Short mmCIF file of C-alpha atoms and ligand atoms in Angstrom, two decimals:
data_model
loop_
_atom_site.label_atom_id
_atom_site.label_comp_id
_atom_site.label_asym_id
_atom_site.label_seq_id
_atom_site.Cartn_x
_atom_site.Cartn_y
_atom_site.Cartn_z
CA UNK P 28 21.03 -36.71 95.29
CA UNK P 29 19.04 -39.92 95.60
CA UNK P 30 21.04 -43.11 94.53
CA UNK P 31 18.35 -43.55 91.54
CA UNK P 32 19.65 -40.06 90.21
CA UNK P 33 23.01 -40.42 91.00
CA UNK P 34 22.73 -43.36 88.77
CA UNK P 35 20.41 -41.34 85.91
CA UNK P 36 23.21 -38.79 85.69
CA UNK P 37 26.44 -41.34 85.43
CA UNK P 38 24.30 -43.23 83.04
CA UNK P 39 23.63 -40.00 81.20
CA UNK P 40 27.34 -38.24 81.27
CA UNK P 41 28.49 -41.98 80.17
CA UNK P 42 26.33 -41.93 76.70
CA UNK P 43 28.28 -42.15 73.83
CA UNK P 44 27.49 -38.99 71.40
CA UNK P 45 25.98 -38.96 68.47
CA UNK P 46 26.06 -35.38 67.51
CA UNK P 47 27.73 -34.15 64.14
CA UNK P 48 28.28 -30.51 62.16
CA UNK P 49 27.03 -30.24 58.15
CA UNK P 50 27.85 -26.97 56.67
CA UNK P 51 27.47 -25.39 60.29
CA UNK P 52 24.13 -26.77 61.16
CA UNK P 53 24.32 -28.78 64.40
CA UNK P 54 22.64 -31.96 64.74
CA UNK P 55 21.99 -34.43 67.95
CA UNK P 56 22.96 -37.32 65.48
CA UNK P 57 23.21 -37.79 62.08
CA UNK P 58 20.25 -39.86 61.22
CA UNK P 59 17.65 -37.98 59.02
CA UNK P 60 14.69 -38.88 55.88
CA UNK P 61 15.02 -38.92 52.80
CA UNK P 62 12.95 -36.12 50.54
CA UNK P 63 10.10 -37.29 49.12
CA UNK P 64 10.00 -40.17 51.62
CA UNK P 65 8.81 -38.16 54.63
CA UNK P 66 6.36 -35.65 53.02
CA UNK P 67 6.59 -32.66 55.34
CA UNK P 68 7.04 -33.88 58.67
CA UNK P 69 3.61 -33.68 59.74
CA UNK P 70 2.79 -37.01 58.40
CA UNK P 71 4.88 -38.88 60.60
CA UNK P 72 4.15 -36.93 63.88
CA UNK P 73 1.64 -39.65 65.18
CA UNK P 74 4.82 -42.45 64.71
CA UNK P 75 8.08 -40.80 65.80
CA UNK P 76 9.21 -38.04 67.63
CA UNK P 77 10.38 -35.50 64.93
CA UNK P 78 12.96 -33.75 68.28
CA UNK P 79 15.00 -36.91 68.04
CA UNK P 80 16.02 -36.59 64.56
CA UNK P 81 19.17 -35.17 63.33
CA UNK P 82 17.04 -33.23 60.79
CA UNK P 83 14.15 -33.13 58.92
CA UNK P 84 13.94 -32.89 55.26
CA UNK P 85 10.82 -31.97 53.31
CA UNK P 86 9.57 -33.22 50.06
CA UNK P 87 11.19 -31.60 47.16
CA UNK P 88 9.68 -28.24 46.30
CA UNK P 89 8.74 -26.06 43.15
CA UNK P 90 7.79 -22.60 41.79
CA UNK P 91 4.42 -23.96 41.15
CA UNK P 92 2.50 -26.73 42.66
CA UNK P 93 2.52 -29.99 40.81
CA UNK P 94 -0.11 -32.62 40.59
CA UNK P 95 2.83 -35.59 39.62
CA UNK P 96 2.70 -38.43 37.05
CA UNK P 97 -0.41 -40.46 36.53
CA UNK P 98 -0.55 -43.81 37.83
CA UNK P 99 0.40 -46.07 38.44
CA UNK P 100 3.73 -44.74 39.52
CA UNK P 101 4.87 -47.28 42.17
CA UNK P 102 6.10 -50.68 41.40
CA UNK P 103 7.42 -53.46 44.14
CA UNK P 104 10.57 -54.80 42.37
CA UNK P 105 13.52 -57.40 44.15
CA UNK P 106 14.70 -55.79 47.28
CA UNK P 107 13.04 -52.36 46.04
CA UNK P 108 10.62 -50.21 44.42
CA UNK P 109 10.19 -47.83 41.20
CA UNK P 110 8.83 -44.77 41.36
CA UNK P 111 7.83 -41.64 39.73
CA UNK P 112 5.85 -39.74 41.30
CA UNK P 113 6.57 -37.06 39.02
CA UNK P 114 7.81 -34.55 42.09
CA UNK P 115 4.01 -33.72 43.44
CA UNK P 116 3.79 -31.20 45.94
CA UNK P 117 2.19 -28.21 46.88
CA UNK P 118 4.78 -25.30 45.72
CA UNK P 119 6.66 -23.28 47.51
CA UNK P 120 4.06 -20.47 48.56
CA UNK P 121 1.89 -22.23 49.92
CA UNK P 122 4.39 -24.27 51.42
CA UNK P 123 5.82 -21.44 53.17
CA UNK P 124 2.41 -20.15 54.32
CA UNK P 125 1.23 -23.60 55.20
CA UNK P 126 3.60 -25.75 56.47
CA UNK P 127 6.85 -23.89 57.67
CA UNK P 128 4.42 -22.73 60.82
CA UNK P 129 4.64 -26.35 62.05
CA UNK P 130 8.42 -26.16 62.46
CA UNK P 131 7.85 -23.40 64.62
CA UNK P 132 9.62 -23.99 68.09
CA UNK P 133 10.98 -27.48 66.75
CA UNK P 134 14.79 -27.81 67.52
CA UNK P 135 15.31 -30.39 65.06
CA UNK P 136 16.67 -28.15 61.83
CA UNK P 137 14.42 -28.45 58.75
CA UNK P 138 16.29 -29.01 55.11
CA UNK P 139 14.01 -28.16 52.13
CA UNK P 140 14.97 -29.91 49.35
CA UNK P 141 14.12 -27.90 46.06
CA UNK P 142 14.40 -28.11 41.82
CA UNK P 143 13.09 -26.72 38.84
CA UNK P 144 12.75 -27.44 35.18
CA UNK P 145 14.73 -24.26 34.18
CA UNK P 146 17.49 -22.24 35.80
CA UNK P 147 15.44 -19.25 36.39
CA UNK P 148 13.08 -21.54 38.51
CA UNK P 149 15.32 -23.09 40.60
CA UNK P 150 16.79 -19.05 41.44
CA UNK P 151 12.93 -18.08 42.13
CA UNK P 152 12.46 -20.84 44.55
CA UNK P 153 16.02 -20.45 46.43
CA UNK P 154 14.84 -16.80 46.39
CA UNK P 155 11.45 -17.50 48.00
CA UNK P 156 13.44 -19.32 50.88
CA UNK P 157 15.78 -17.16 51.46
CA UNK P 158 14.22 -15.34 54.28
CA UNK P 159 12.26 -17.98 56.15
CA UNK P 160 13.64 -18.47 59.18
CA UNK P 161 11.96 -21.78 59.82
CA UNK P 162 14.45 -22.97 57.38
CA UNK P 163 18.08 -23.54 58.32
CA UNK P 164 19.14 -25.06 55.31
CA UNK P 165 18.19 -26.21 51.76
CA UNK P 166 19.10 -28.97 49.67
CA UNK P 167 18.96 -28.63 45.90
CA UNK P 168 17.67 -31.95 43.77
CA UNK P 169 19.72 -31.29 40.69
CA UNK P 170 18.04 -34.67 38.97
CA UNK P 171 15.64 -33.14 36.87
CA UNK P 172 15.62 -31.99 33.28
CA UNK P 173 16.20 -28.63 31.62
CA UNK P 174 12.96 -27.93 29.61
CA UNK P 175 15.21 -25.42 27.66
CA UNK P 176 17.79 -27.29 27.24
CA UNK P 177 16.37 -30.04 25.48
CA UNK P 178 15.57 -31.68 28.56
CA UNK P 179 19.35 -32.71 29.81
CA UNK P 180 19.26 -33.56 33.03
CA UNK P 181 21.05 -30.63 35.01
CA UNK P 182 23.38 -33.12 37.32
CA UNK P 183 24.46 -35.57 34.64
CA UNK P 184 26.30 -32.26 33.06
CA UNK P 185 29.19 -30.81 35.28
CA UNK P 186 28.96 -27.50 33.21
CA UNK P 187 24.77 -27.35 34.26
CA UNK P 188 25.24 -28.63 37.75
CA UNK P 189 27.80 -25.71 38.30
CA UNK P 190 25.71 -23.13 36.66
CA UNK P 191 22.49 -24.08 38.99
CA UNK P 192 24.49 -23.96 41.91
CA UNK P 193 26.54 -20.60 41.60
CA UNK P 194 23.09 -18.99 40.79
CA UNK P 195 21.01 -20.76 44.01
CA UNK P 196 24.57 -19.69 46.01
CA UNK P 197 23.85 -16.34 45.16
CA UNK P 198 20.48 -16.30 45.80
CA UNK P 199 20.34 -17.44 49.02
CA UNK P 200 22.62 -17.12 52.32
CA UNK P 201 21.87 -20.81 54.08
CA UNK P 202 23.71 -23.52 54.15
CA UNK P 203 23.64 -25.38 50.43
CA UNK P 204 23.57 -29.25 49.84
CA UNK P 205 23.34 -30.29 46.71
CA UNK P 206 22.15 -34.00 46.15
CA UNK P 207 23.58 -35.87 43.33
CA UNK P 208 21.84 -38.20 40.82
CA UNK P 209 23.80 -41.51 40.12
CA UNK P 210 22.91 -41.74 36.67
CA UNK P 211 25.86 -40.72 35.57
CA UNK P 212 29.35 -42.18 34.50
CA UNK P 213 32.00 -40.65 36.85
CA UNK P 214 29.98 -39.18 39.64
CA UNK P 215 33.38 -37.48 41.26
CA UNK P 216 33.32 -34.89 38.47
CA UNK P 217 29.74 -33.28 39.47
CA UNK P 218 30.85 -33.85 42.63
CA UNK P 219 33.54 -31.09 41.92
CA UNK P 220 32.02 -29.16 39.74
CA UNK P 221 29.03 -28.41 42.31
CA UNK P 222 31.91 -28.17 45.59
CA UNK P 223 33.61 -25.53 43.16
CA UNK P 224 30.35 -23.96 42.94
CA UNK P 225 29.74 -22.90 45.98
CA UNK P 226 27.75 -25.93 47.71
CA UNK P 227 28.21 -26.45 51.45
CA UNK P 228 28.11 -30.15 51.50
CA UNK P 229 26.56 -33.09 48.92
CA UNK P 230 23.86 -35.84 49.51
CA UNK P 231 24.28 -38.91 47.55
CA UNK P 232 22.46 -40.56 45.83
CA UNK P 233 18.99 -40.13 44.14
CA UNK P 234 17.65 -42.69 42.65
CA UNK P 235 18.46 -45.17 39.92
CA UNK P 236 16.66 -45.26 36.55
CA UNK P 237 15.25 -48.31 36.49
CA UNK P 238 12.15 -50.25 34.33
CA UNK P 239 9.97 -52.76 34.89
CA UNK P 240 8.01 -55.13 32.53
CA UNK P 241 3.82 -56.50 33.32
CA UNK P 242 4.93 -59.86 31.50
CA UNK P 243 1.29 -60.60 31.14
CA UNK P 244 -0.16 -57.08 29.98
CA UNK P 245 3.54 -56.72 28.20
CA UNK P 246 3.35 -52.75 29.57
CA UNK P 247 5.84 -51.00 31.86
CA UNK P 248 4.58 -51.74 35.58
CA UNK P 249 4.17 -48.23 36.08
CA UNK P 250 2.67 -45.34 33.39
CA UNK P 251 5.88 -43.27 32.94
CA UNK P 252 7.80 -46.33 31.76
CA UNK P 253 10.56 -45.55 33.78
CA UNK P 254 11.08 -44.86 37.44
CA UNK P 255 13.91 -44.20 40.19
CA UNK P 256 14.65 -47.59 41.74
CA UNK P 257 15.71 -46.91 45.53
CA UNK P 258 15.64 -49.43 48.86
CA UNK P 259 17.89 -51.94 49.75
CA UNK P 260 18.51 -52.95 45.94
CA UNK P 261 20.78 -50.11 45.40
CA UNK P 262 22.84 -49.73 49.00
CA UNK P 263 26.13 -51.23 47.34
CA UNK P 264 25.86 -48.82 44.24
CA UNK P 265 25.31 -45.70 46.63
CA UNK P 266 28.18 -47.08 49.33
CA UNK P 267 30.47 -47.32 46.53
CA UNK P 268 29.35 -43.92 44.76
CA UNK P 269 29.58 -42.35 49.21
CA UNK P 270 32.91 -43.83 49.02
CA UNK P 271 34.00 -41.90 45.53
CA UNK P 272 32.66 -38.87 46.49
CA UNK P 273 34.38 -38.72 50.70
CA UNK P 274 37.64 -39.04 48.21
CA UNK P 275 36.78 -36.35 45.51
CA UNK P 276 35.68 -33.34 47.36
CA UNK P 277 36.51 -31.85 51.34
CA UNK P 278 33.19 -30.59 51.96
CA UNK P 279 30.60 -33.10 54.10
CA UNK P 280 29.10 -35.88 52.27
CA UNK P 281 25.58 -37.43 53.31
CA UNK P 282 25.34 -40.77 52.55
CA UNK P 283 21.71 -42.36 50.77
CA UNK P 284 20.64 -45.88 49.59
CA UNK P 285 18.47 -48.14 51.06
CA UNK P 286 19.27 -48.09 54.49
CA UNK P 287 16.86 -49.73 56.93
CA UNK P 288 18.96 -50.40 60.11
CA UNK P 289 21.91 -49.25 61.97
CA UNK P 290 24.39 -51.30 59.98
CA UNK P 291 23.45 -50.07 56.63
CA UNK P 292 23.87 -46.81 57.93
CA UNK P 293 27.02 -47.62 59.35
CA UNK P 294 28.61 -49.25 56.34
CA UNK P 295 27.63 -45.30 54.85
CA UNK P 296 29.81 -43.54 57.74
CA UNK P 297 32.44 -45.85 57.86
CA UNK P 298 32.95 -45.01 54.06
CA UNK P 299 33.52 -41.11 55.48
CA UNK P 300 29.74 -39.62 55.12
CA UNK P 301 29.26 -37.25 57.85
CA UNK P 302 25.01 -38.39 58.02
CA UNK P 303 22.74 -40.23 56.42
CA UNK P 304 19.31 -39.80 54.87
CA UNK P 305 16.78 -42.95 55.12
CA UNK P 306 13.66 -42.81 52.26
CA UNK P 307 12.00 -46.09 51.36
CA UNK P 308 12.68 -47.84 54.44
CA UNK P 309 10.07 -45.33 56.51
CA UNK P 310 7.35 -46.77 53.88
CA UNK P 311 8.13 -50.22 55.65
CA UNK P 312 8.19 -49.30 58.97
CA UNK P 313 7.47 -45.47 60.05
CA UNK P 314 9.42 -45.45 63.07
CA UNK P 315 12.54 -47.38 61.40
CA UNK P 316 14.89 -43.69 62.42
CA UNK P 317 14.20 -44.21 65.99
CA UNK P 318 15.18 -48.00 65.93
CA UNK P 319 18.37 -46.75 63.96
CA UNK P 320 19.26 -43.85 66.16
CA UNK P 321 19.07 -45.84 69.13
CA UNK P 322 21.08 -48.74 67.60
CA UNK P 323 24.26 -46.89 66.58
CA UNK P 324 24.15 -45.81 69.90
CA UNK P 325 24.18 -49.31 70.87
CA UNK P 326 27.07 -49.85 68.37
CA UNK P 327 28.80 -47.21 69.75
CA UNK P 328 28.76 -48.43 73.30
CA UNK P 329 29.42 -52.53 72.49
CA UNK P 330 32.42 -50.76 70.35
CA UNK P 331 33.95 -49.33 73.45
CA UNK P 332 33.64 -45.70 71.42
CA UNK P 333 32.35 -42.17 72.67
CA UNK P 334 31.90 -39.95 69.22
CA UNK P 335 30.17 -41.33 66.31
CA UNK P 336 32.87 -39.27 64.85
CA UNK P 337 35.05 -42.08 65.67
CA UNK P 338 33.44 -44.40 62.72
CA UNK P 339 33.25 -41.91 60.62
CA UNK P 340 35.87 -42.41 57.70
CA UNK P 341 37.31 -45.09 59.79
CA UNK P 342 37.61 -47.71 56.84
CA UNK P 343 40.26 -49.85 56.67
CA UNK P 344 41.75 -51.09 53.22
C1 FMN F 416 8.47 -42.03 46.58
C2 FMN F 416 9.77 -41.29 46.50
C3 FMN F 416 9.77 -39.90 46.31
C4 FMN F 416 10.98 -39.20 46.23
N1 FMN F 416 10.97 -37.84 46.07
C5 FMN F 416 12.13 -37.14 46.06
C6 FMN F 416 12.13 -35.71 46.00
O1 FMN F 416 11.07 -35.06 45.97
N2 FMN F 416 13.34 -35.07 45.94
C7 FMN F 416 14.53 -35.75 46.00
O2 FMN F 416 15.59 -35.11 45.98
N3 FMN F 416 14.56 -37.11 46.10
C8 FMN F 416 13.39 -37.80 46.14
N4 FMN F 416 13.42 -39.18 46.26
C9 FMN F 416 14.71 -39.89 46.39
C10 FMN F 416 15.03 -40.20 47.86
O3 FMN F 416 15.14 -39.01 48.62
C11 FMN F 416 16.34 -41.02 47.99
O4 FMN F 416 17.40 -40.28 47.43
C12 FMN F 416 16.24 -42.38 47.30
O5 FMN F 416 14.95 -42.95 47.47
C13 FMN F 416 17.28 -43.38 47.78
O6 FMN F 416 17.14 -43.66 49.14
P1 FMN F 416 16.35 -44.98 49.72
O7 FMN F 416 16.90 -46.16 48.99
O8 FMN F 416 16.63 -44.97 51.19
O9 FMN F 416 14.90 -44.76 49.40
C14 FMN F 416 12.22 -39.90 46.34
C15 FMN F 416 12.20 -41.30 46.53
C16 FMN F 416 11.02 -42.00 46.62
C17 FMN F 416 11.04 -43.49 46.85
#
């Protein structure tokens, strides 16, 4: 072996790993988007290397394709933005028939993230991916409103959250994450209530319902009136709602809220979330995952450590 490689491989067997395990799907680190921030995968292609992610995770899905809200539905606030978008996408068919071929022969698992606006839609769609092996696992975006139940929103209500998750547990056989929505006064009891339920693991959070005021025009900023406020703006709400959850339930937690470098996502882990999902940060800066995988790695070796799984849950109070 030349001295160069001799070097290449000591280097190699010395690098600290970043690899972690959510409800049994195996990841080379635990760094992944944020739905709805990342649209399929294929959009970011050209800017990052979708193999060096922990996992991918599409924009949220339903039965039937939806157009969104109309605009605008994006407004710039302090440290943040509003949206609502109004969950636009293509629907599952012709998701399936269009887009899953793209993951084909990519090692980096793909997470679709899914919801409806009744419980037999959010069945049909868990049913629809049930069988696509492209798929490894699915998260379930229990923020949205029951059309037939006067429009409560399914994860504010630990009876609904349950009853959408034992029926998408049934229906399909992958691994289940179930993303909370922090709009909600004790966000430990959902947390429960969908663990007892039958999910795999939780992501948390969603966004924040926020508002925003045209001072001039005197009209909401953007044409729904309200929006989901995400970015940096809400880290310390969803590292303190990370931190409730790791304490409520035993199954993994992934940790969301404005992150946008290694040390937001850090604060997340050290708080006991086994990953973390970045969203508005990749509007910023679409390569912002590789610049945070390869910094925890950094953090990892100027902290003398081996295993991210060292930081994880390693708070100190
Ligand atoms: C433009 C936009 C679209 C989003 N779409 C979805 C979605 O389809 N499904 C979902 O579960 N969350 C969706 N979210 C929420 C994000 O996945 C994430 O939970 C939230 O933005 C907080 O993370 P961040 O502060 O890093 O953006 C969306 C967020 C944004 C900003």
């Amino acid at each position: 072996m030349t001295s160069a490689r001799a070097k290449e491989t000591t280097m190699t067997a010395n690098r600290p790993s970043l690899a972690v395990e959510i409800a049994g799907l195996q990841l080379k680190n635990p760094v992944m988007p944020a739905s709805g921030t990342f649209g399929y995968g294929e959009e970011y292609a050209p800017y990052l290397d979708l193999e060096r992610l922990g996992a991918l995770v599409t924009k949220g899905l339903s039965l039937h394709p939806k157009a969104g809200n109309p605009t605008p539905r994006i407004a710039e606030t302090t440290s943040g933005m509003l949206n609502a978008i109004g969950l636009q996408n293509v629907g599952v068919d012709d998701f399936i028939r269009s887009k899953t071929p793209l993951y084909r022969g990519l090692t980096t698992p793909v997470i679709a993230n899914f919801f409806g606006n009744t419980l037999e839609e959010y069945g049909e769609v868990a049913r629809r991916l049930a069988d696509i092996p492209e798929i490894a696992a699915v998260e379930l975006n229990i923020s949205c409103p029951n059309v037939k139940q006067g429009g409560i929103v399914f994860g504010t209500e630990p009876q609904a959250a349950s009853q959408v998750v034992t029926l998408v547990r049934k229906a399909l056989g992958k691994p289940l994450i179930v993303k909370l929505t922090p709009n909600v006064t004790d966000i430990t009891v959902i947390a429960r209530a969908v663990e007892e339920a039958g999910a795999d693991a939780i992501s948390c959070i969603n966004t924040l319902t926020g508002m925003a005021i045209d001072v001039q025009t005197r009209r909401p900023k953007i044409a729904n009136r309200t929006g989901g406020l995400s970015g940096p703006a809400i880290r310390p709400v969803a590292v303190r709602m990370t931190h409730q959850v790791v304490q409520a339930v035993k199954i993994p937690v992934i940790g969301i809220g404005g992150i946008s470098c290694a040390r937001d996502a850090l604060e997340f882990l050290i708080v006991g979330a086994r990953a973390v999902q970045v969203g508005t940060a990749n509007f910023v800066d679409p390569g912002v995952m590789m610049r945070i995988i390869a910094d925890l790695e950094e953090f990892l070796i100027e902290e003398g450590l081996d295993d991210i799984g060292q930081v994880i849950g390693s708070l100190q109070v």
